[in-house]
Short mmCIF file of C-alpha atoms and ligand atoms in Angstrom, two decimals:
data_model
loop_
_atom_site.label_atom_id
_atom_site.label_comp_id
_atom_site.label_asym_id
_atom_site.label_seq_id
_atom_site.Cartn_x
_atom_site.Cartn_y
_atom_site.Cartn_z
CA MET A 128 -184.29 -122.15 -11.88
CA SER A 129 -181.95 -125.41 -11.41
CA GLN A 130 -180.08 -124.23 -8.33
CA LYS A 131 -180.08 -127.57 -6.50
CA TYR A 132 -178.86 -129.43 -9.73
CA GLU A 133 -176.30 -126.66 -10.16
CA ALA A 134 -175.11 -127.24 -6.50
CA LEU A 135 -174.77 -130.92 -7.01
CA ARG A 136 -172.92 -130.26 -10.30
CA GLN A 137 -170.32 -128.19 -8.68
CA ARG A 138 -169.54 -130.46 -5.92
CA LEU A 139 -169.24 -133.34 -8.30
CA SER A 140 -166.95 -131.42 -10.66
CA MET A 141 -164.56 -130.67 -7.75
CA ILE A 142 -164.44 -134.34 -6.89
CA HIS A 143 -163.79 -135.13 -10.46
CA ASP A 144 -160.73 -132.59 -10.52
CA LEU A 145 -159.23 -134.39 -7.51
CA ASN A 146 -159.58 -137.77 -9.48
CA MET A 147 -158.08 -136.37 -12.58
CA ALA A 148 -155.12 -134.77 -10.49
CA ASN A 149 -154.60 -138.32 -9.14
CA ALA A 150 -154.72 -139.70 -12.60
CA VAL A 151 -151.88 -137.30 -13.74
CA LEU A 152 -149.60 -138.47 -10.75
CA SER A 153 -150.37 -142.09 -11.74
CA TRP A 154 -149.53 -141.41 -15.34
CA ASP A 155 -146.28 -139.73 -14.30
CA MET A 156 -145.49 -142.62 -11.98
CA GLU A 157 -146.03 -145.29 -14.70
CA THR A 158 -144.09 -143.29 -17.41
CA VAL A 159 -141.27 -140.94 -16.21
CA MET A 160 -140.95 -141.06 -12.40
CA PRO A 161 -137.54 -142.19 -11.09
CA PRO A 162 -137.65 -145.15 -8.69
CA GLY A 163 -136.82 -142.90 -5.82
CA GLY A 164 -140.16 -141.10 -6.13
CA SER A 165 -142.36 -144.30 -5.23
CA ALA A 166 -142.68 -143.80 -1.41
CA ALA A 167 -143.69 -140.10 -1.68
CA ARG A 168 -145.87 -140.76 -4.56
CA ALA A 169 -147.88 -143.52 -2.82
CA GLN A 170 -148.41 -141.15 -0.16
CA GLN A 171 -149.57 -138.19 -2.37
CA MET A 172 -152.02 -140.38 -4.27
CA SER A 173 -153.43 -141.98 -1.15
CA THR A 174 -154.06 -138.38 0.19
CA LEU A 175 -155.90 -137.42 -2.94
CA SER A 176 -158.02 -140.66 -2.96
CA ARG A 177 -158.93 -140.29 0.53
CA LEU A 178 -160.07 -136.58 0.02
CA SER A 179 -161.96 -137.61 -3.08
CA HIS A 180 -163.65 -140.61 -1.31
CA GLU A 181 -164.56 -138.55 1.77
CA LEU A 182 -166.04 -135.69 -0.20
CA PHE A 183 -168.07 -138.11 -2.38
CA THR A 184 -169.50 -140.34 0.39
CA ALA A 185 -170.26 -137.48 2.66
CA ALA A 186 -173.85 -137.14 3.80
CA GLU A 187 -173.95 -133.59 2.18
CA THR A 188 -173.44 -135.35 -1.37
CA GLY A 189 -176.44 -137.60 -0.51
CA GLU A 190 -178.51 -134.62 0.35
CA LEU A 191 -177.59 -132.67 -2.77
CA LEU A 192 -178.34 -135.64 -4.77
CA GLU A 193 -181.73 -136.04 -3.20
CA ARG A 194 -182.59 -132.30 -3.85
CA ALA A 195 -181.43 -132.28 -7.20
CA ALA A 196 -183.36 -135.45 -7.92
CA ALA A 197 -186.56 -133.96 -6.73
CA GLU A 198 -185.93 -130.66 -8.65
CA MET A 199 -185.20 -132.62 -11.84
CA ALA A 200 -187.94 -135.20 -11.45
CA GLY A 201 -189.56 -135.80 -14.81
CA ALA A 202 -186.51 -134.73 -16.96
CA ASP A 203 -186.06 -136.75 -20.13
CA TYR A 204 -184.26 -140.05 -19.44
CA ASP A 205 -181.49 -139.19 -22.06
CA SER A 206 -180.90 -135.59 -20.79
CA ASP A 207 -177.45 -134.80 -19.18
CA GLU A 208 -179.49 -133.89 -15.93
CA ALA A 209 -181.62 -137.05 -15.55
CA SER A 210 -178.56 -139.10 -16.62
CA LEU A 211 -176.10 -137.44 -14.16
CA ILE A 212 -178.43 -137.98 -11.30
CA ARG A 213 -179.35 -141.64 -12.15
CA VAL A 214 -175.68 -142.50 -12.65
CA VAL A 215 -174.32 -140.79 -9.62
CA GLN A 216 -177.00 -142.13 -7.31
CA GLN A 217 -175.79 -145.61 -8.21
CA ASP A 218 -172.11 -144.50 -7.85
CA TYR A 219 -172.94 -143.05 -4.50
CA ALA A 220 -174.85 -146.26 -3.26
CA ASP A 221 -171.98 -148.36 -4.36
CA ALA A 222 -169.35 -146.17 -2.65
CA THR A 223 -171.12 -145.88 0.68
CA ARG A 224 -171.75 -149.58 0.92
CA LEU A 225 -168.18 -150.47 1.82
CA PRO A 226 -167.16 -149.23 5.28
CA VAL A 227 -164.10 -146.70 5.06
CA ASP A 228 -162.05 -148.90 7.36
CA PHE A 229 -162.58 -151.95 5.13
CA VAL A 230 -161.49 -149.92 1.98
CA ALA A 231 -158.34 -148.81 3.81
CA GLU A 232 -157.53 -152.36 5.00
CA PHE A 233 -158.32 -153.67 1.54
CA THR A 234 -155.89 -150.89 -0.15
CA LYS A 235 -153.26 -151.85 2.34
CA GLN A 236 -153.52 -155.58 1.86
CA THR A 237 -153.33 -155.44 -2.03
CA ALA A 238 -150.34 -152.99 -1.60
CA LEU A 239 -148.54 -155.72 0.35
CA ALA A 240 -149.70 -158.57 -1.91
CA HIS A 241 -148.31 -157.10 -5.05
CA PRO A 242 -144.71 -157.48 -4.41
CA VAL A 243 -145.31 -160.85 -2.75
CA TRP A 244 -147.04 -162.09 -5.89
CA ALA A 245 -144.46 -160.66 -8.29
CA LYS A 246 -141.76 -162.57 -6.38
CA ALA A 247 -143.79 -165.76 -6.30
CA ARG A 248 -144.29 -165.47 -10.15
CA ALA A 249 -140.45 -164.82 -10.77
CA GLU A 250 -139.65 -167.89 -8.55
CA GLN A 251 -142.49 -170.02 -9.84
CA ASP A 252 -143.55 -170.76 -6.32
CA PHE A 253 -147.27 -170.40 -5.41
CA LYS A 254 -146.80 -171.31 -1.88
CA GLN A 255 -145.07 -167.97 -1.29
CA PHE A 256 -148.30 -166.13 -2.53
CA GLN A 257 -150.84 -168.48 -0.85
CA PRO A 258 -151.03 -166.60 2.51
CA ALA A 259 -151.68 -163.27 0.92
CA LEU A 260 -154.01 -164.61 -1.53
CA GLU A 261 -156.09 -166.16 1.28
CA ARG A 262 -156.35 -162.87 3.10
CA LEU A 263 -157.59 -161.24 -0.28
CA ILE A 264 -160.12 -164.03 -0.77
CA ASP A 265 -161.53 -163.50 2.50
CA MET A 266 -161.77 -159.72 1.79
CA ALA A 267 -163.31 -160.31 -1.69
CA ARG A 268 -165.88 -162.38 0.02
CA ALA A 269 -166.53 -159.72 2.63
CA ALA A 270 -166.74 -157.10 0.08
CA ALA A 271 -169.45 -159.16 -1.81
CA GLY A 272 -171.31 -159.29 1.53
CA TYR A 273 -171.12 -155.50 2.06
CA ILE A 274 -172.14 -154.74 -1.57
CA GLY A 275 -175.03 -157.23 -1.49
CA TYR A 276 -176.29 -159.74 -3.85
CA THR A 277 -179.38 -162.01 -4.42
CA ASP A 278 -178.08 -165.12 -6.09
CA HIS A 279 -174.30 -165.48 -6.18
CA PRO A 280 -171.54 -163.40 -4.21
CA TYR A 281 -170.01 -163.18 -7.76
CA ASP A 282 -172.77 -160.82 -8.86
CA ALA A 283 -171.69 -158.15 -6.24
CA LEU A 284 -167.97 -158.01 -7.65
CA LEU A 285 -168.91 -158.51 -11.39
CA GLY A 286 -171.44 -155.52 -11.05
CA GLN A 287 -168.51 -153.25 -9.82
CA TYR A 288 -167.08 -153.35 -13.68
CA GLU A 289 -170.21 -154.24 -15.68
CA ARG A 290 -173.12 -152.53 -13.77
CA GLY A 291 -176.31 -154.68 -13.95
CA MET A 292 -174.71 -157.78 -15.36
CA THR A 293 -175.39 -161.06 -13.52
CA THR A 294 -173.11 -164.06 -13.02
CA GLN A 295 -176.04 -166.26 -14.66
CA GLN A 296 -176.00 -164.05 -17.84
CA VAL A 297 -172.33 -164.51 -18.03
CA ALA A 298 -172.41 -168.09 -17.40
CA ASP A 299 -175.19 -168.60 -20.03
CA ILE A 300 -173.13 -166.66 -22.71
CA PHE A 301 -169.89 -168.58 -22.05
CA ALA A 302 -171.79 -171.93 -22.02
CA ALA A 303 -173.31 -171.05 -25.24
CA HIS A 304 -169.99 -170.68 -27.13
CA ARG A 305 -167.49 -172.72 -25.30
CA PRO A 306 -168.09 -176.04 -27.38
CA ALA A 307 -167.66 -174.10 -30.64
CA LEU A 308 -164.49 -172.50 -29.39
CA VAL A 309 -163.05 -175.85 -28.52
CA GLU A 310 -164.15 -177.38 -31.87
CA LEU A 311 -162.69 -174.35 -33.83
CA ILE A 312 -159.26 -174.52 -32.03
CA ALA A 313 -159.15 -178.31 -32.68
CA ALA A 314 -159.83 -177.87 -36.37
CA ILE A 315 -157.16 -175.06 -36.63
CA SER A 316 -154.61 -177.23 -34.67
CA ALA A 317 -155.08 -180.00 -37.21
CA ALA A 318 -154.73 -177.73 -40.27
CA PRO A 319 -151.28 -176.52 -41.82
CA GLN A 320 -149.91 -173.89 -39.71
CA VAL A 321 -149.53 -170.34 -40.74
CA ASP A 322 -146.07 -168.84 -41.44
CA ASP A 323 -145.63 -165.69 -39.30
CA ARG A 324 -141.85 -165.33 -39.49
CA VAL A 325 -142.17 -161.81 -41.18
CA LEU A 326 -143.27 -160.37 -37.71
CA TYR A 327 -139.95 -161.58 -36.11
CA ALA A 328 -137.66 -160.17 -38.75
CA GLY A 329 -136.20 -157.65 -36.37
CA TYR A 330 -137.63 -154.05 -36.39
CA PRO A 331 -135.93 -150.90 -35.17
CA ILE A 332 -138.06 -149.17 -32.53
CA ASP A 333 -137.98 -145.70 -34.08
CA GLY A 334 -139.54 -147.10 -37.21
CA GLN A 335 -142.18 -148.96 -35.22
CA ARG A 336 -143.17 -145.71 -33.29
CA GLU A 337 -143.44 -143.69 -36.63
CA LEU A 338 -145.48 -146.38 -38.26
CA GLY A 339 -147.82 -146.86 -35.33
CA LYS A 340 -148.44 -143.16 -34.98
CA ARG A 341 -149.26 -142.87 -38.63
CA ILE A 342 -151.70 -145.65 -38.44
CA VAL A 343 -153.64 -144.66 -35.32
CA GLN A 344 -153.79 -141.18 -36.60
CA ALA A 345 -155.54 -142.47 -39.87
CA PHE A 346 -157.92 -144.41 -37.36
CA GLY A 347 -158.86 -140.91 -35.86
CA PHE A 348 -156.66 -140.84 -32.70
CA ASP A 349 -156.48 -137.01 -32.25
CA PHE A 350 -152.88 -136.06 -31.29
CA ASP A 351 -153.89 -132.43 -30.66
CA ARG A 352 -155.91 -134.01 -27.76
CA GLY A 353 -153.62 -136.91 -26.77
CA ILE A 354 -150.08 -138.15 -26.56
CA GLN A 355 -148.41 -141.57 -26.53
CA ALA A 356 -145.41 -142.55 -24.37
CA ILE A 357 -143.59 -145.82 -23.34
CA SER A 358 -144.42 -147.87 -20.16
CA VAL A 359 -143.86 -151.50 -19.14
CA HIS A 360 -147.54 -152.49 -19.35
CA PRO A 361 -149.43 -150.56 -21.95
CA PHE A 362 -152.44 -148.73 -20.79
CA CYS A 363 -154.75 -145.64 -21.55
CA THR A 364 -155.58 -142.87 -19.32
CA HIS A 365 -157.33 -139.45 -19.38
CA PHE A 366 -157.50 -136.18 -17.41
CA SER A 367 -160.09 -134.60 -19.72
CA ILE A 368 -162.00 -135.45 -22.88
CA ASN A 369 -159.26 -133.27 -24.72
CA ASP A 370 -156.14 -134.91 -22.81
CA VAL A 371 -155.98 -138.72 -23.39
CA ARG A 372 -152.87 -140.57 -22.79
CA ILE A 373 -151.64 -143.96 -24.10
CA THR A 374 -148.56 -145.99 -23.64
CA THR A 375 -147.00 -148.58 -25.84
CA ARG A 376 -144.26 -151.40 -25.15
CA TYR A 377 -141.75 -152.11 -27.75
CA SER A 378 -139.95 -155.32 -28.80
CA GLU A 379 -137.23 -155.14 -31.59
CA GLN A 380 -137.72 -158.83 -32.25
CA TYR A 381 -141.60 -159.03 -32.55
CA VAL A 382 -143.09 -156.12 -34.29
CA GLY A 383 -146.73 -157.27 -33.35
CA GLU A 384 -146.13 -156.34 -29.76
CA SER A 385 -146.09 -152.61 -30.40
CA LEU A 386 -148.31 -152.39 -33.39
CA PHE A 387 -151.31 -154.24 -32.06
CA GLY A 388 -150.78 -152.84 -28.50
CA PHE A 389 -150.87 -149.26 -30.15
CA PHE A 390 -154.20 -150.08 -31.98
CA HIS A 391 -155.64 -151.58 -28.76
CA GLU A 392 -154.85 -148.50 -26.70
CA ALA A 393 -155.85 -146.07 -29.46
CA GLY A 394 -159.30 -147.79 -29.48
CA HIS A 395 -159.67 -147.18 -25.72
CA ALA A 396 -158.51 -143.50 -26.35
CA MET A 397 -160.68 -142.64 -29.04
CA TYR A 398 -163.52 -143.86 -26.85
CA GLU A 399 -162.57 -141.16 -24.26
CA GLN A 400 -161.80 -138.52 -27.00
CA GLY A 401 -165.16 -139.20 -28.70
CA GLN A 402 -167.25 -138.16 -25.72
CA ALA A 403 -169.74 -134.99 -26.01
CA GLN A 404 -167.81 -131.92 -25.03
CA HIS A 405 -170.75 -130.90 -22.73
CA LEU A 406 -169.88 -133.94 -20.48
CA GLU A 407 -166.36 -132.28 -19.69
CA GLY A 408 -165.64 -132.20 -16.02
CA LEU A 409 -168.75 -134.39 -15.02
CA PRO A 410 -168.71 -137.91 -13.78
CA LEU A 411 -170.93 -138.75 -16.81
CA ALA A 412 -167.60 -138.37 -18.96
CA GLY A 413 -165.78 -141.83 -19.38
CA GLY A 414 -166.37 -145.21 -20.71
CA THR A 415 -169.64 -146.74 -19.31
CA SER A 416 -168.29 -150.23 -18.34
CA LEU A 417 -165.11 -152.22 -18.88
CA GLY A 418 -166.73 -154.63 -21.37
CA VAL A 419 -167.96 -151.65 -23.55
CA HIS A 420 -164.37 -150.09 -23.14
CA GLU A 421 -162.64 -153.34 -24.25
CA SER A 422 -165.06 -153.50 -27.29
CA GLN A 423 -163.65 -150.45 -28.70
CA SER A 424 -160.01 -151.45 -28.18
CA ARG A 425 -160.59 -154.93 -29.58
CA LEU A 426 -162.56 -153.38 -32.61
CA TRP A 427 -159.30 -151.53 -33.80
CA GLU A 428 -156.86 -154.15 -32.67
CA ASN A 429 -158.65 -157.18 -34.17
CA ILE A 430 -161.64 -156.51 -36.44
CA VAL A 431 -159.83 -153.64 -38.23
CA GLY A 432 -156.08 -154.22 -37.63
CA ARG A 433 -156.29 -158.00 -38.42
CA SER A 434 -158.60 -157.71 -41.45
CA ARG A 435 -157.63 -158.31 -45.01
CA GLU A 436 -158.90 -154.77 -46.01
CA PHE A 437 -156.56 -153.06 -43.50
CA TRP A 438 -153.48 -154.84 -44.70
CA ALA A 439 -154.46 -154.01 -48.43
CA TRP A 440 -154.02 -150.41 -47.22
CA ALA A 441 -151.26 -150.73 -44.62
CA LEU A 442 -148.76 -153.11 -46.28
CA PRO A 443 -147.30 -150.44 -48.56
CA LEU A 444 -146.62 -148.11 -45.41
CA PHE A 445 -145.19 -151.10 -43.52
CA ARG A 446 -142.95 -151.74 -46.60
CA ALA A 447 -141.82 -148.16 -46.75
CA ALA A 448 -140.98 -148.27 -43.24
CA PHE A 449 -139.13 -151.57 -43.31
CA PRO A 450 -138.13 -152.32 -46.89
CA ALA A 451 -135.40 -155.13 -45.97
CA GLN A 452 -137.76 -156.90 -43.52
CA THR A 453 -140.77 -157.15 -45.77
CA ALA A 454 -139.27 -157.78 -49.16
CA ASP A 455 -141.53 -160.09 -51.16
CA ILE A 456 -144.33 -160.25 -48.54
CA THR A 457 -147.90 -159.93 -50.04
CA ALA A 458 -150.83 -158.28 -48.23
CA GLU A 459 -152.42 -161.78 -48.06
CA GLN A 460 -149.32 -163.24 -46.35
CA MET A 461 -149.41 -160.41 -43.80
CA TYR A 462 -153.16 -160.94 -43.03
CA ARG A 463 -152.42 -164.64 -42.55
CA ALA A 464 -149.35 -163.95 -40.39
CA VAL A 465 -151.13 -161.55 -38.05
CA ASN A 466 -153.93 -164.13 -37.56
CA LYS A 467 -151.90 -167.03 -36.39
CA VAL A 468 -153.72 -169.14 -33.80
CA GLU A 469 -151.67 -170.74 -31.09
CA ARG A 470 -152.82 -172.58 -27.94
CA SER A 471 -150.61 -171.08 -25.38
CA PHE A 472 -150.43 -170.76 -21.47
CA ILE A 473 -150.45 -167.05 -21.28
CA ARG A 474 -153.80 -165.04 -21.56
CA VAL A 475 -152.13 -161.73 -22.62
CA GLU A 476 -150.46 -163.40 -25.53
CA ALA A 477 -153.55 -165.34 -26.68
CA ASP A 478 -155.08 -164.72 -30.09
CA GLU A 479 -158.65 -164.00 -30.87
CA ALA A 480 -159.63 -167.71 -31.10
CA THR A 481 -158.26 -168.88 -27.96
CA TYR A 482 -158.72 -165.84 -25.85
CA ASN A 483 -162.26 -166.41 -24.46
CA LEU A 484 -161.21 -169.94 -23.25
CA HIS A 485 -158.68 -168.32 -20.91
CA ILE A 486 -161.45 -166.15 -19.48
CA ILE A 487 -164.05 -169.01 -19.16
CA LEU A 488 -161.34 -170.89 -17.11
CA ARG A 489 -160.79 -168.02 -14.62
CA PHE A 490 -164.44 -167.16 -14.44
CA GLU A 491 -165.24 -170.79 -13.22
CA ILE A 492 -162.47 -170.74 -10.67
CA GLU A 493 -163.32 -167.27 -9.23
CA GLN A 494 -166.95 -168.47 -8.87
CA ALA A 495 -165.80 -171.48 -7.07
CA ILE A 496 -163.39 -169.45 -4.78
CA LEU A 497 -166.17 -166.81 -3.86
CA LYS A 498 -168.72 -169.57 -3.06
CA GLY A 499 -166.23 -171.17 -0.74
CA ASP A 500 -165.93 -174.39 -2.86
CA LEU A 501 -162.26 -173.88 -3.77
CA ARG A 502 -159.59 -172.99 -1.35
CA ALA A 503 -156.36 -171.01 -2.15
CA ALA A 504 -154.20 -174.09 -1.31
CA ASP A 505 -156.03 -176.07 -4.12
CA LEU A 506 -155.83 -173.36 -6.76
CA PRO A 507 -152.93 -174.65 -8.70
CA GLU A 508 -154.28 -178.02 -9.23
CA ALA A 509 -157.78 -176.78 -10.07
CA TRP A 510 -156.17 -174.33 -12.58
CA ASN A 511 -154.11 -177.24 -14.26
CA THR A 512 -156.79 -179.61 -14.44
CA ARG A 513 -159.01 -177.14 -16.10
CA PHE A 514 -156.14 -175.97 -18.40
CA GLN A 515 -155.69 -179.58 -19.56
CA GLU A 516 -159.46 -179.99 -20.30
CA PHE A 517 -159.74 -176.81 -22.20
CA PHE A 518 -156.38 -176.63 -24.09
CA GLY A 519 -155.23 -180.22 -24.00
CA MET A 520 -151.93 -179.22 -22.27
CA THR A 521 -150.68 -178.54 -18.59
CA PRO A 522 -148.64 -175.53 -17.51
CA PRO A 523 -145.15 -176.78 -16.71
CA ASN A 524 -145.03 -174.30 -13.73
CA ASP A 525 -147.18 -172.05 -11.91
CA ALA A 526 -145.82 -168.83 -13.39
CA LEU A 527 -147.16 -170.10 -16.80
CA GLY A 528 -150.41 -171.15 -14.79
CA VAL A 529 -152.21 -169.94 -11.75
CA LEU A 530 -149.65 -167.08 -11.02
CA GLN A 531 -149.57 -165.39 -14.48
CA ASP A 532 -152.21 -162.54 -13.85
CA VAL A 533 -151.81 -159.42 -11.67
CA HIS A 534 -155.47 -159.24 -11.08
CA TRP A 535 -156.01 -161.34 -7.84
CA SER A 536 -153.01 -159.67 -6.15
CA ALA A 537 -154.50 -156.20 -6.86
CA GLY A 538 -157.97 -157.31 -5.33
CA LEU A 539 -159.62 -157.34 -8.68
CA MET A 540 -161.94 -160.30 -8.65
CA GLY A 541 -164.80 -160.46 -11.09
CA TYR A 542 -162.91 -158.34 -13.51
CA PHE A 543 -161.79 -161.05 -15.98
CA PRO A 544 -165.34 -161.63 -17.71
CA THR A 545 -165.26 -158.07 -19.07
CA TYR A 546 -162.34 -159.03 -21.40
CA ALA A 547 -164.50 -161.68 -23.13
CA LEU A 548 -167.61 -159.41 -23.06
CA GLY A 549 -165.59 -156.90 -24.81
CA ASN A 550 -164.56 -159.45 -27.60
CA MET A 551 -168.31 -160.26 -28.10
CA LEU A 552 -169.47 -156.79 -28.08
CA SER A 553 -166.87 -155.66 -30.45
CA VAL A 554 -168.41 -157.89 -33.22
CA GLN A 555 -171.97 -157.15 -32.28
CA TYR A 556 -171.30 -153.23 -32.62
CA TYR A 557 -169.17 -153.68 -35.87
CA ASN A 558 -172.08 -155.67 -37.34
CA ALA A 559 -174.58 -152.97 -36.37
CA ALA A 560 -172.27 -150.44 -38.09
CA LEU A 561 -172.14 -152.63 -41.08
CA ARG A 562 -175.77 -152.80 -41.30
CA ALA A 563 -176.02 -149.16 -41.35
CA ASP A 564 -173.10 -148.65 -43.78
CA PRO A 565 -172.16 -151.63 -45.81
CA THR A 566 -169.26 -149.75 -47.42
CA ILE A 567 -167.17 -149.68 -44.22
CA PRO A 568 -164.83 -152.48 -45.47
CA GLN A 569 -164.08 -150.82 -48.76
CA ALA A 570 -163.46 -147.56 -47.00
CA ILE A 571 -160.90 -149.35 -44.66
CA ALA A 572 -159.11 -150.99 -47.71
CA ALA A 573 -158.81 -147.27 -49.04
CA GLY A 574 -157.32 -146.24 -45.59
CA ASN A 575 -160.57 -144.25 -44.85
CA PHE A 576 -161.60 -145.14 -41.18
CA GLU A 577 -163.85 -142.07 -40.79
CA PRO A 578 -167.20 -143.95 -41.49
CA LEU A 579 -166.37 -146.55 -38.78
CA ARG A 580 -165.07 -144.26 -36.22
CA THR A 581 -167.93 -141.63 -36.74
CA TRP A 582 -170.52 -144.52 -36.44
CA MET A 583 -168.89 -145.50 -33.07
CA GLN A 584 -168.62 -142.02 -31.98
CA THR A 585 -172.29 -141.29 -32.70
CA HIS A 586 -173.72 -144.51 -31.18
CA ILE A 587 -171.29 -145.25 -28.34
CA HIS A 588 -168.64 -142.62 -27.54
CA GLN A 589 -170.62 -139.47 -27.20
CA HIS A 590 -172.94 -140.80 -24.55
CA GLY A 591 -170.07 -141.25 -22.02
CA ARG A 592 -171.75 -143.09 -19.08
CA LYS A 593 -175.33 -141.95 -19.56
CA PHE A 594 -176.48 -145.60 -20.43
CA THR A 595 -175.15 -148.78 -18.87
CA GLY A 596 -173.52 -151.40 -21.21
CA ALA A 597 -176.79 -153.42 -21.41
CA GLU A 598 -178.76 -150.29 -22.32
CA LEU A 599 -176.25 -149.20 -25.01
CA THR A 600 -176.18 -152.63 -26.65
CA GLN A 601 -179.97 -152.91 -26.65
CA ARG A 602 -180.32 -149.49 -28.28
CA ILE A 603 -177.69 -150.17 -30.96
CA THR A 604 -178.24 -153.76 -31.78
CA GLY A 605 -181.91 -154.31 -30.68
CA GLU A 606 -180.89 -157.20 -28.29
CA GLY A 607 -178.55 -158.04 -25.46
CA ILE A 608 -175.01 -159.30 -25.43
CA GLN A 609 -174.65 -162.66 -27.19
CA SER A 610 -171.97 -164.90 -28.43
CA ARG A 611 -173.59 -165.86 -31.74
CA ASP A 612 -172.08 -162.97 -33.67
CA TYR A 613 -168.55 -163.56 -32.13
CA ILE A 614 -168.52 -167.11 -32.94
CA HIS A 615 -169.74 -166.62 -36.55
CA TYR A 616 -167.10 -164.01 -36.92
CA LEU A 617 -164.35 -166.35 -35.59
CA GLN A 618 -165.54 -169.32 -37.80
CA THR A 619 -165.71 -167.28 -40.88
CA LYS A 620 -162.31 -165.45 -40.43
CA TYR A 621 -160.37 -168.50 -39.38
CA GLY A 622 -162.02 -170.77 -41.82
CA ASP A 623 -160.65 -168.48 -44.35
CA VAL A 624 -157.14 -168.09 -42.77
CA TYR A 625 -156.67 -171.71 -42.21
CA ARG A 626 -158.65 -173.02 -45.20
CA LEU A 627 -160.76 -175.18 -42.86
ZN1 LIG B 1662 -157.95 -153.05 -23.05
#
């Protein structure tokens, strides 16, 4: 009775298998592959990508989609069938807009640009990277043209990561909270500083690993359906709803590196593990957007992991693991130590209060680049001028400035805003959970994370990609994404930590 839909489902699930096989190769490459394997691995991964892309963008997929859509016309909007067709129609339109030759050339240029960027950053020399960046900027502008947009070329690129979101929306949200951020950071800078020396007391890595595992297991990360390994840059990947992988990076000097990285990636992983089992093997499984994904990682890393309630429960565990390092430390001191705010040059090291300013800076610069108002050659100066304006200091070199992020060398323009959107959504979703169950903080203080995780699973995780980020947010909170809740959260928390 639903033969056409079934035919579509089978084709999509075959393509999904290819993509997941590619993800296994990538995981292996990032975690255990010896350096000698890199050339062969690049070739293998490129073959699988090409096969998957060809199968997906083939006219046959388009025909199957059309027939299945006709067969399922009138199906309930929330049903798996209607959702799959709706989401894949959009995926198909997106994938077929970029010419195959262009995609191949873009992949090649980013592969070439990456080592050039890495060397330029190591040698603090922007000029080395400039020609490669110029080519990538031209290609990003061309990509925006192929994808299409009405108001701003940036819309086309942003939409790849946050479907349906416009540049104007992001600009409005950023403009609405930038003055409050600047004001809060200035007030914190003028206040007596927080003592966080306990985090730098020297922590053996085995102990960090055991403690991290113990905590994320309590959060709800399922080790029967997931594992944790070590990599240079922490990340989360999945091959199935029931096989989700995360990585951690350890530092003996600074325990916060692994601990909060662990919480962050576990948040991403619990989103993947929390999807409804009937979505397995379908392109509906997976996080719906980068912003929503980041909301889940930031929720566990910051809202939970940096809360007073969490440390009331976690300090005894921490003490048991590291008695010498934590002698005489109270839960209140830990709470303040992990919430230290510091203006710094590097985005990935930024705390909750300063983080979004780093993103707003990048968002303004990327828009100017795409519009053609800013040339590659002028980027270092544009960066430093804005940095001085936002943070009151100027990066001493380009490695601490315009060269710090990998994104542009990887061809990822329009990606940065999703980090800030994730911060804002994390608080909006948490507040919605609190309205439904005001006892969540008490449960956290008792080491019971079940009420919070279950709420997230019911309202966000189980749906996979059925609804866009905007649809989900509207359903959950009754309004769209906004910065009001985030600013209120920051002002309350840091007013308390810094006694403002
Ligand atoms: Zn993340």
